[in-house]
PDB file of C-alpha atoms in Angstrom:
ATOM      1  CA  UNK A  14       0.302   0.008   0.117  1.00 51.00           C
ATOM      2  CA  UNK A  15       2.741   2.451   0.571  1.00 50.00           C
ATOM      3  CA  UNK A  16       4.388   2.347  -2.915  1.00 53.00           C
ATOM      4  CA  UNK A  17       1.087   3.124  -4.526  1.00 58.00           C
ATOM      5  CA  UNK A  18       0.452   6.829  -1.934  1.00 67.00           C
ATOM      6  CA  UNK A  19       1.790  10.045  -1.941  1.00 69.00           C
ATOM      7  CA  UNK A  20       2.312  10.641   1.477  1.00 71.00           C
ATOM      8  CA  UNK A  21       5.523  12.541   1.278  1.00 80.00           C
ATOM      9  CA  UNK A  22       4.728  14.768  -1.670  1.00 84.00           C
ATOM     10  CA  UNK A  23       1.574  15.692   0.058  1.00 92.00           C
ATOM     11  CA  UNK A  24       2.624  16.074   3.915  1.00 92.00           C
ATOM     12  CA  UNK A  25       1.670  19.430   4.451  1.00 95.00           C
ATOM     13  CA  UNK A  26      -1.754  19.472   3.367  1.00 96.00           C
ATOM     14  CA  UNK A  27      -2.750  16.273   4.908  1.00 95.00           C
ATOM     15  CA  UNK A  28      -1.656  17.842   7.715  1.00 96.00           C
ATOM     16  CA  UNK A  29      -3.604  20.645   7.097  1.00 97.00           C
ATOM     17  CA  UNK A  30      -6.498  18.101   6.232  1.00 97.00           C
ATOM     18  CA  UNK A  31      -6.332  16.749  10.380  1.00 95.00           C
ATOM     19  CA  UNK A  32      -6.533  19.823  11.323  1.00 97.00           C
ATOM     20  CA  UNK A  33      -9.028  20.948   9.336  1.00 97.00           C
ATOM     21  CA  UNK A  34     -11.680  17.985   9.665  1.00 96.00           C
ATOM     22  CA  UNK A  35     -10.786  17.811  13.864  1.00 95.00           C
ATOM     23  CA  UNK A  36     -11.454  22.103  13.733  1.00 95.00           C
ATOM     24  CA  UNK A  37     -14.605  21.703  11.743  1.00 94.00           C
ATOM     25  CA  UNK A  38     -16.138  19.509  14.009  1.00 93.00           C
ATOM     26  CA  UNK A  39     -14.141  20.817  17.037  1.00 92.00           C
ATOM     27  CA  UNK A  40     -18.086  21.464  19.058  1.00 87.00           C
ATOM     28  CA  UNK A  41     -18.659  17.516  19.019  1.00 87.00           C
ATOM     29  CA  UNK A  42     -15.324  16.124  18.482  1.00 90.00           C
ATOM     30  CA  UNK A  43     -15.544  14.223  21.183  1.00 87.00           C
ATOM     31  CA  UNK A  44     -18.662  12.086  19.784  1.00 86.00           C
ATOM     32  CA  UNK A  45     -17.623  11.336  16.509  1.00 89.00           C
ATOM     33  CA  UNK A  46     -13.731  10.259  18.033  1.00 87.00           C
ATOM     34  CA  UNK A  47     -15.665   7.345  19.055  1.00 84.00           C
ATOM     35  CA  UNK A  48     -16.675   6.624  15.279  1.00 86.00           C
ATOM     36  CA  UNK A  49     -12.699   7.894  13.669  1.00 89.00           C
ATOM     37  CA  UNK A  50     -10.955   5.690  16.011  1.00 86.00           C
ATOM     38  CA  UNK A  51     -12.805   2.830  14.418  1.00 86.00           C
ATOM     39  CA  UNK A  52     -11.545   3.927  11.069  1.00 90.00           C
ATOM     40  CA  UNK A  53      -8.357   3.575  12.009  1.00 86.00           C
ATOM     41  CA  UNK A  54      -7.342   0.297  10.216  1.00 86.00           C
ATOM     42  CA  UNK A  55      -9.580   1.226   7.175  1.00 88.00           C
ATOM     43  CA  UNK A  56      -7.087   2.045   4.002  1.00 85.00           C
ATOM     44  CA  UNK A  57      -9.983   3.729   2.457  1.00 87.00           C
ATOM     45  CA  UNK A  58     -10.347   6.367   5.074  1.00 90.00           C
ATOM     46  CA  UNK A  59      -6.527   6.638   5.418  1.00 89.00           C
ATOM     47  CA  UNK A  60      -6.214   7.126   1.028  1.00 90.00           C
ATOM     48  CA  UNK A  61      -9.763   9.540   0.543  1.00 93.00           C
ATOM     49  CA  UNK A  62      -7.411  12.240   1.047  1.00 95.00           C
ATOM     50  CA  UNK A  63      -4.670  11.838  -0.907  1.00 94.00           C
ATOM     51  CA  UNK A  64      -6.222  10.843  -3.646  1.00 93.00           C
ATOM     52  CA  UNK A  65      -8.744  13.946  -3.221  1.00 97.00           C
ATOM     53  CA  UNK A  66      -5.959  15.985  -3.651  1.00 97.00           C
ATOM     54  CA  UNK A  67      -4.007  13.634  -6.871  1.00 95.00           C
ATOM     55  CA  UNK A  68      -7.255  14.786  -8.233  1.00 96.00           C
ATOM     56  CA  UNK A  69      -7.242  18.184  -7.482  1.00 97.00           C
ATOM     57  CA  UNK A  70      -3.583  19.004  -7.959  1.00 95.00           C
ATOM     58  CA  UNK A  71      -4.049  17.049 -11.791  1.00 95.00           C
ATOM     59  CA  UNK A  72      -6.840  19.842 -12.586  1.00 95.00           C
ATOM     60  CA  UNK A  73      -5.840  23.148 -11.289  1.00 94.00           C
ATOM     61  CA  UNK A  74      -7.285  23.859  -8.297  1.00 96.00           C
ATOM     62  CA  UNK A  75      -5.911  26.372  -6.293  1.00 96.00           C
ATOM     63  CA  UNK A  76      -4.120  24.402  -2.703  1.00 96.00           C
ATOM     64  CA  UNK A  77      -6.331  26.035  -0.122  1.00 97.00           C
ATOM     65  CA  UNK A  78      -9.341  24.492  -2.246  1.00 98.00           C
ATOM     66  CA  UNK A  79      -8.704  21.147  -2.363  1.00 98.00           C
ATOM     67  CA  UNK A  80      -7.574  20.998   1.136  1.00 98.00           C
ATOM     68  CA  UNK A  81     -11.191  21.885   1.966  1.00 98.00           C
ATOM     69  CA  UNK A  82     -12.859  19.703  -0.188  1.00 98.00           C
ATOM     70  CA  UNK A  83     -10.264  16.859   0.937  1.00 98.00           C
ATOM     71  CA  UNK A  84     -12.332  17.343   4.379  1.00 98.00           C
ATOM     72  CA  UNK A  85     -15.538  17.215   3.274  1.00 98.00           C
ATOM     73  CA  UNK A  86     -14.946  14.350   1.444  1.00 98.00           C
ATOM     74  CA  UNK A  87     -13.779  12.875   4.627  1.00 96.00           C
ATOM     75  CA  UNK A  88     -16.777  13.967   7.032  1.00 96.00           C
ATOM     76  CA  UNK A  89     -18.873  11.996   3.429  1.00 96.00           C
ATOM     77  CA  UNK A  90     -16.951   8.682   4.544  1.00 95.00           C
ATOM     78  CA  UNK A  91     -17.509   9.185   7.752  1.00 94.00           C
ATOM     79  CA  UNK A  92     -20.792  10.324   7.681  1.00 91.00           C
ATOM     80  CA  UNK A  93     -21.886   7.150   5.503  1.00 88.00           C
ATOM     81  CA  UNK A  94     -20.079   4.636   7.904  1.00 87.00           C
ATOM     82  CA  UNK A  95     -21.738   6.212  10.824  1.00 84.00           C
ATOM     83  CA  UNK A  96     -25.562   5.423   8.778  1.00 78.00           C
ATOM     84  CA  UNK A  97     -24.167   2.148   7.214  1.00 73.00           C
ATOM     85  CA  UNK A  98     -24.073   0.399  11.287  1.00 68.00           C
ATOM     86  CA  UNK A  99     -27.746   1.391  11.260  1.00 64.00           C
ATOM     87  CA  UNK A 100     -29.699  -1.694  10.608  1.00 59.00           C
ATOM     88  CA  UNK A 101     -33.395  -1.935  10.406  1.00 56.00           C
ATOM     89  CA  UNK A 102     -35.965  -3.435  12.880  1.00 50.00           C
ATOM     90  CA  UNK A 103     -35.322  -7.067  10.619  1.00 52.00           C
ATOM     91  CA  UNK A 104     -31.857  -6.612  11.446  1.00 50.00           C
ATOM     92  CA  UNK A 105     -32.333  -6.357  15.387  1.00 50.00           C
ATOM     93  CA  UNK A 106     -32.046  -2.839  15.572  1.00 50.00           C
ATOM     94  CA  UNK A 107     -33.619  -1.059  18.726  1.00 54.00           C
ATOM     95  CA  UNK A 108     -34.533   1.897  18.291  1.00 56.00           C
ATOM     96  CA  UNK A 109     -33.286   3.038  21.521  1.00 58.00           C
ATOM     97  CA  UNK A 110     -31.320   6.818  22.384  1.00 72.00           C
ATOM     98  CA  UNK A 111     -27.905   4.985  21.530  1.00 70.00           C
ATOM     99  CA  UNK A 112     -29.709   4.435  17.797  1.00 74.00           C
ATOM    100  CA  UNK A 113     -31.381   8.171  18.096  1.00 79.00           C
ATOM    101  CA  UNK A 114     -27.669   9.636  18.419  1.00 77.00           C
ATOM    102  CA  UNK A 115     -26.313   7.699  16.384  1.00 79.00           C
ATOM    103  CA  UNK A 116     -28.826   9.302  13.930  1.00 81.00           C
ATOM    104  CA  UNK A 117     -28.280  12.652  15.567  1.00 86.00           C
ATOM    105  CA  UNK A 118     -24.817  12.427  14.772  1.00 88.00           C
ATOM    106  CA  UNK A 119     -24.723  11.520  11.140  1.00 84.00           C
ATOM    107  CA  UNK A 120     -27.769  14.582  10.513  1.00 88.00           C
ATOM    108  CA  UNK A 121     -24.882  16.371  12.064  1.00 90.00           C
ATOM    109  CA  UNK A 122     -22.078  16.215   9.897  1.00 92.00           C
ATOM    110  CA  UNK A 123     -24.454  15.904   6.638  1.00 91.00           C
ATOM    111  CA  UNK A 124     -25.060  19.700   7.644  1.00 93.00           C
ATOM    112  CA  UNK A 125     -21.923  20.564   8.698  1.00 94.00           C
ATOM    113  CA  UNK A 126     -20.860  19.263   4.813  1.00 95.00           C
ATOM    114  CA  UNK A 127     -24.032  20.965   3.166  1.00 95.00           C
ATOM    115  CA  UNK A 128     -22.614  24.031   4.762  1.00 96.00           C
ATOM    116  CA  UNK A 129     -19.091  23.933   4.497  1.00 96.00           C
ATOM    117  CA  UNK A 130     -19.902  23.131   0.820  1.00 97.00           C
ATOM    118  CA  UNK A 131     -21.444  26.251   0.672  1.00 96.00           C
ATOM    119  CA  UNK A 132     -18.427  28.676   2.666  1.00 96.00           C
ATOM    120  CA  UNK A 133     -15.386  27.177   0.274  1.00 96.00           C
ATOM    121  CA  UNK A 134     -17.699  28.258  -3.301  1.00 96.00           C
ATOM    122  CA  UNK A 135     -18.459  25.147  -4.255  1.00 97.00           C
ATOM    123  CA  UNK A 136     -21.921  25.462  -4.861  1.00 96.00           C
ATOM    124  CA  UNK A 137     -21.761  23.684  -8.601  1.00 96.00           C
ATOM    125  CA  UNK A 138     -20.927  20.926  -7.557  1.00 98.00           C
ATOM    126  CA  UNK A 139     -23.712  20.306  -4.064  1.00 97.00           C
ATOM    127  CA  UNK A 140     -25.664  17.975  -6.863  1.00 97.00           C
ATOM    128  CA  UNK A 141     -22.909  15.759  -7.470  1.00 98.00           C
ATOM    129  CA  UNK A 142     -22.237  15.068  -3.568  1.00 97.00           C
ATOM    130  CA  UNK A 143     -25.911  14.798  -3.154  1.00 95.00           C
ATOM    131  CA  UNK A 144     -26.001  11.891  -5.797  1.00 96.00           C
ATOM    132  CA  UNK A 145     -22.581  10.532  -4.458  1.00 96.00           C
ATOM    133  CA  UNK A 146     -23.701   9.968  -1.264  1.00 93.00           C
ATOM    134  CA  UNK A 147     -27.395   8.409  -2.535  1.00 92.00           C
ATOM    135  CA  UNK A 148     -25.530   6.194  -4.709  1.00 94.00           C
ATOM    136  CA  UNK A 149     -23.381   5.028  -2.095  1.00 92.00           C
ATOM    137  CA  UNK A 150     -27.304   4.478   0.034  1.00 88.00           C
ATOM    138  CA  UNK A 151     -28.395   2.432  -2.624  1.00 90.00           C
ATOM    139  CA  UNK A 152     -25.018   0.306  -2.789  1.00 90.00           C
ATOM    140  CA  UNK A 153     -25.373  -0.598   1.128  1.00 84.00           C
ATOM    141  CA  UNK A 154     -29.009  -1.676   0.143  1.00 84.00           C
ATOM    142  CA  UNK A 155     -28.494  -3.243  -2.579  1.00 86.00           C
ATOM    143  CA  UNK A 156     -25.379  -5.589  -1.016  1.00 80.00           C
ATOM    144  CA  UNK A 157     -27.716  -6.327   1.901  1.00 74.00           C
ATOM    145  CA  UNK A 158     -30.915  -7.107   0.444  1.00 72.00           C
ATOM    146  CA  UNK A 159     -31.060  -7.336  -3.425  1.00 72.00           C
ATOM    147  CA  UNK A 160     -28.714 -10.379  -5.225  1.00 70.00           C
ATOM    148  CA  UNK A 161     -26.108  -7.780  -6.733  1.00 73.00           C
ATOM    149  CA  UNK A 162     -22.473  -8.855  -8.204  1.00 83.00           C
ATOM    150  CA  UNK A 163     -19.843  -7.115  -6.318  1.00 84.00           C
ATOM    151  CA  UNK A 164     -18.413  -5.080  -8.291  1.00 86.00           C
ATOM    152  CA  UNK A 165     -21.924  -2.976  -9.282  1.00 88.00           C
ATOM    153  CA  UNK A 166     -21.210  -2.754  -5.266  1.00 89.00           C
ATOM    154  CA  UNK A 167     -18.099  -1.715  -5.650  1.00 90.00           C
ATOM    155  CA  UNK A 168     -19.184   0.785  -7.897  1.00 92.00           C
ATOM    156  CA  UNK A 169     -21.974   2.695  -5.668  1.00 92.00           C
ATOM    157  CA  UNK A 170     -19.561   2.104  -2.648  1.00 92.00           C
ATOM    158  CA  UNK A 171     -15.968   2.292  -2.110  1.00 92.00           C
ATOM    159  CA  UNK A 172     -14.640   3.580  -5.564  1.00 95.00           C
ATOM    160  CA  UNK A 173     -17.764   6.388  -5.756  1.00 96.00           C
ATOM    161  CA  UNK A 174     -15.315   8.638  -3.496  1.00 97.00           C
ATOM    162  CA  UNK A 175     -12.467   8.360  -5.940  1.00 97.00           C
ATOM    163  CA  UNK A 176     -14.974   9.304  -9.202  1.00 98.00           C
ATOM    164  CA  UNK A 177     -17.070  12.021  -7.468  1.00 98.00           C
ATOM    165  CA  UNK A 178     -13.284  13.380  -6.333  1.00 98.00           C
ATOM    166  CA  UNK A 179     -12.301  13.328  -9.966  1.00 98.00           C
ATOM    167  CA  UNK A 180     -15.622  14.793 -11.160  1.00 98.00           C
ATOM    168  CA  UNK A 181     -16.263  17.443  -8.783  1.00 98.00           C
ATOM    169  CA  UNK A 182     -12.090  18.589  -9.821  1.00 98.00           C
ATOM    170  CA  UNK A 183     -13.128  19.034 -12.939  1.00 96.00           C
ATOM    171  CA  UNK A 184     -16.539  20.386 -12.893  1.00 97.00           C
ATOM    172  CA  UNK A 185     -14.402  23.592 -10.049  1.00 97.00           C
ATOM    173  CA  UNK A 186     -11.354  23.963 -12.624  1.00 95.00           C
ATOM    174  CA  UNK A 187     -14.079  25.121 -14.685  1.00 95.00           C
ATOM    175  CA  UNK A 188     -14.604  21.988 -17.354  1.00 95.00           C
ATOM    176  CA  UNK A 189     -18.451  21.475 -18.478  1.00 95.00           C
ATOM    177  CA  UNK A 190     -17.774  19.486 -21.335  1.00 94.00           C
ATOM    178  CA  UNK A 191     -20.343  16.098 -20.963  1.00 95.00           C
ATOM    179  CA  UNK A 192     -17.904  13.759 -22.993  1.00 95.00           C
ATOM    180  CA  UNK A 193     -15.145  14.987 -20.588  1.00 95.00           C
ATOM    181  CA  UNK A 194     -16.575  14.745 -17.313  1.00 96.00           C
ATOM    182  CA  UNK A 195     -18.101  11.576 -18.627  1.00 97.00           C
ATOM    183  CA  UNK A 196     -14.596  10.519 -19.765  1.00 97.00           C
ATOM    184  CA  UNK A 197     -13.123  11.741 -16.162  1.00 97.00           C
ATOM    185  CA  UNK A 198     -15.468  10.258 -13.735  1.00 97.00           C
ATOM    186  CA  UNK A 199     -14.646   7.088 -14.855  1.00 98.00           C
ATOM    187  CA  UNK A 200     -11.396   7.760 -14.996  1.00 97.00           C
ATOM    188  CA  UNK A 201     -11.718   8.059 -11.141  1.00 97.00           C
ATOM    189  CA  UNK A 202     -13.654   5.045 -10.973  1.00 97.00           C
ATOM    190  CA  UNK A 203     -11.543   2.445 -12.506  1.00 96.00           C
ATOM    191  CA  UNK A 204      -8.486   3.647 -10.369  1.00 95.00           C
ATOM    192  CA  UNK A 205     -11.106   3.504  -6.887  1.00 93.00           C
ATOM    193  CA  UNK A 206     -12.072   0.065  -8.028  1.00 93.00           C
ATOM    194  CA  UNK A 207      -8.211  -0.736  -8.977  1.00 92.00           C
ATOM    195  CA  UNK A 208      -7.262  -0.024  -5.314  1.00 88.00           C
ATOM    196  CA  UNK A 209      -9.725  -1.609  -3.712  1.00 87.00           C
ATOM    197  CA  UNK A 210      -9.069  -5.111  -5.998  1.00 87.00           C
ATOM    198  CA  UNK A 211      -5.532  -4.795  -5.332  1.00 85.00           C
ATOM    199  CA  UNK A 212      -5.793  -4.264  -1.168  1.00 80.00           C
ATOM    200  CA  UNK A 213      -8.655  -6.777  -1.327  1.00 78.00           C
ATOM    201  CA  UNK A 214      -6.351  -9.108  -3.075  1.00 72.00           C
ATOM    202  CA  UNK A 215      -8.619  -9.944  -6.359  1.00 73.00           C
ATOM    203  CA  UNK A 216      -7.791 -11.983  -9.425  1.00 72.00           C
ATOM    204  CA  UNK A 217      -5.228 -10.502 -11.602  1.00 78.00           C
ATOM    205  CA  UNK A 218      -7.135 -10.772 -14.256  1.00 82.00           C
ATOM    206  CA  UNK A 219      -9.401  -8.669 -12.610  1.00 83.00           C
ATOM    207  CA  UNK A 220      -6.905  -5.893 -12.165  1.00 89.00           C
ATOM    208  CA  UNK A 221      -5.632  -5.459 -15.369  1.00 90.00           C
ATOM    209  CA  UNK A 222      -8.760  -5.395 -16.581  1.00 91.00           C
ATOM    210  CA  UNK A 223      -9.244  -1.802 -14.864  1.00 93.00           C
ATOM    211  CA  UNK A 224      -4.962  -1.091 -15.151  1.00 94.00           C
ATOM    212  CA  UNK A 225      -6.220  -1.687 -19.112  1.00 94.00           C
ATOM    213  CA  UNK A 226      -9.369   0.718 -18.884  1.00 95.00           C
ATOM    214  CA  UNK A 227      -7.247   3.890 -16.554  1.00 96.00           C
ATOM    215  CA  UNK A 228      -3.867   3.122 -19.425  1.00 95.00           C
ATOM    216  CA  UNK A 229      -6.769   4.381 -21.738  1.00 95.00           C
ATOM    217  CA  UNK A 230      -9.096   7.017 -20.382  1.00 96.00           C
ATOM    218  CA  UNK A 231      -5.829   8.909 -19.010  1.00 94.00           C
ATOM    219  CA  UNK A 232      -4.915   8.985 -22.829  1.00 92.00           C
ATOM    220  CA  UNK A 233      -7.767  10.212 -23.632  1.00 93.00           C
ATOM    221  CA  UNK A 234      -8.568  12.428 -20.844  1.00 92.00           C
ATOM    222  CA  UNK A 235      -5.232  14.196 -21.142  1.00 87.00           C
ATOM    223  CA  UNK A 236      -4.736  14.871 -24.943  1.00 74.00           C
ATOM    224  CA  UNK A 237      -5.270  18.485 -24.837  1.00 63.00           C
ATOM    225  CA  UNK A 238      -2.943  19.253 -21.418  1.00 64.00           C
ATOM    226  CA  UNK A 239       0.238  19.353 -22.833  1.00 52.00           C
ATOM    227  CA  UNK A 240       2.905  18.520 -20.422  1.00 53.00           C
ATOM    228  CA  UNK A 241       1.734  16.849 -17.956  1.00 69.00           C
ATOM    229  CA  UNK A 242       3.861  17.945 -13.932  1.00 80.00           C
ATOM    230  CA  UNK A 243       1.009  16.810 -12.089  1.00 89.00           C
ATOM    231  CA  UNK A 244       1.555  13.685  -9.507  1.00 91.00           C
ATOM    232  CA  UNK A 245      -1.504  11.925 -11.184  1.00 93.00           C
ATOM    233  CA  UNK A 246       0.649  10.296 -14.614  1.00 91.00           C
ATOM    234  CA  UNK A 247       3.286   9.643 -11.694  1.00 89.00           C
ATOM    235  CA  UNK A 248       0.536   7.402 -10.371  1.00 90.00           C
ATOM    236  CA  UNK A 249      -0.737   5.612 -13.191  1.00 92.00           C
ATOM    237  CA  UNK A 250       3.102   5.302 -13.853  1.00 91.00           C
ATOM    238  CA  UNK A 251       3.644   3.468 -10.194  1.00 88.00           C
ATOM    239  CA  UNK A 252      -0.013   1.296 -10.699  1.00 89.00           C
ATOM    240  CA  UNK A 253       1.550  -0.194 -14.026  1.00 91.00           C
ATOM    241  CA  UNK A 254       4.993  -0.890 -12.246  1.00 89.00           C
ATOM    242  CA  UNK A 255       3.279  -2.375  -8.798  1.00 84.00           C
ATOM    243  CA  UNK A 256       1.304  -4.914 -11.221  1.00 86.00           C
ATOM    244  CA  UNK A 257       4.452  -6.132 -14.271  1.00 82.00           C
ATOM    245  CA  UNK A 258       3.114  -3.388 -16.547  1.00 64.00           C
ATOM    246  CA  UNK A 259       6.130  -1.196 -17.592  1.00 45.00           C
ATOM    247  CA  UNK A 260       5.850  -0.893 -21.094  1.00 41.00           C
ATOM    248  CA  UNK A 261       2.535   0.451 -20.489  1.00 51.00           C
ATOM    249  CA  UNK A 262       4.035   2.537 -17.904  1.00 46.00           C
ATOM    250  CA  UNK A 263       6.386   3.537 -20.872  1.00 43.00           C
ATOM    251  CA  UNK A 264       3.813   4.844 -22.234  1.00 47.00           C
ATOM    252  CA  UNK A 265       1.891   7.340 -19.964  1.00 49.00           C
TER     253      UNK A 265
END
């Protein structure tokens, strides 16, 4: 995992994200900390800020906004993590004070997310966040109640954070072409899927299929950027090398 991260490149930004995350939620921090503590070993929770920074760096979004958007993504992940642990009556969920408090914290986080999006001037991507949160909820429902494929569930849940990170970065950078936005969102989705598959030791064929898509999509998305000096091409090269695709890495 360490070979695929960009902690050193974004060290200062990540420290600022942690500080702001705590600061924005300070009034409820003692209660919220109990939930963040359970995420300490969650690799997706750890990687989301880096990949948000990676996407926003690629599209040239200013650093201050990029950092605050990464904070928002952390809040969304925490909110969904909390709500995912609320079961229904058939699953034995007791409607008690603890449940009411859990729901209250989740609702508080949602309110903070919407408030912060408006404060940082990201009004044009509010719909992307509400869509993402709706799709993630749908993903948890089909995972638990419907015979859906594992890939379909992952695309709606874990990988959704990555696709939305790339999509919102593109929108905030001024990209309006529907075709380009679709390709960009698909690139983010494929990056999210391959990270999950690698971390969970899925089959070589599954992983390579997504690596092929990433290489193709990156070349389509990057066609008009010229000499790209962002960290994204380095990340894609890292992935190719990690998977032993040195010949593909040389083309990027």
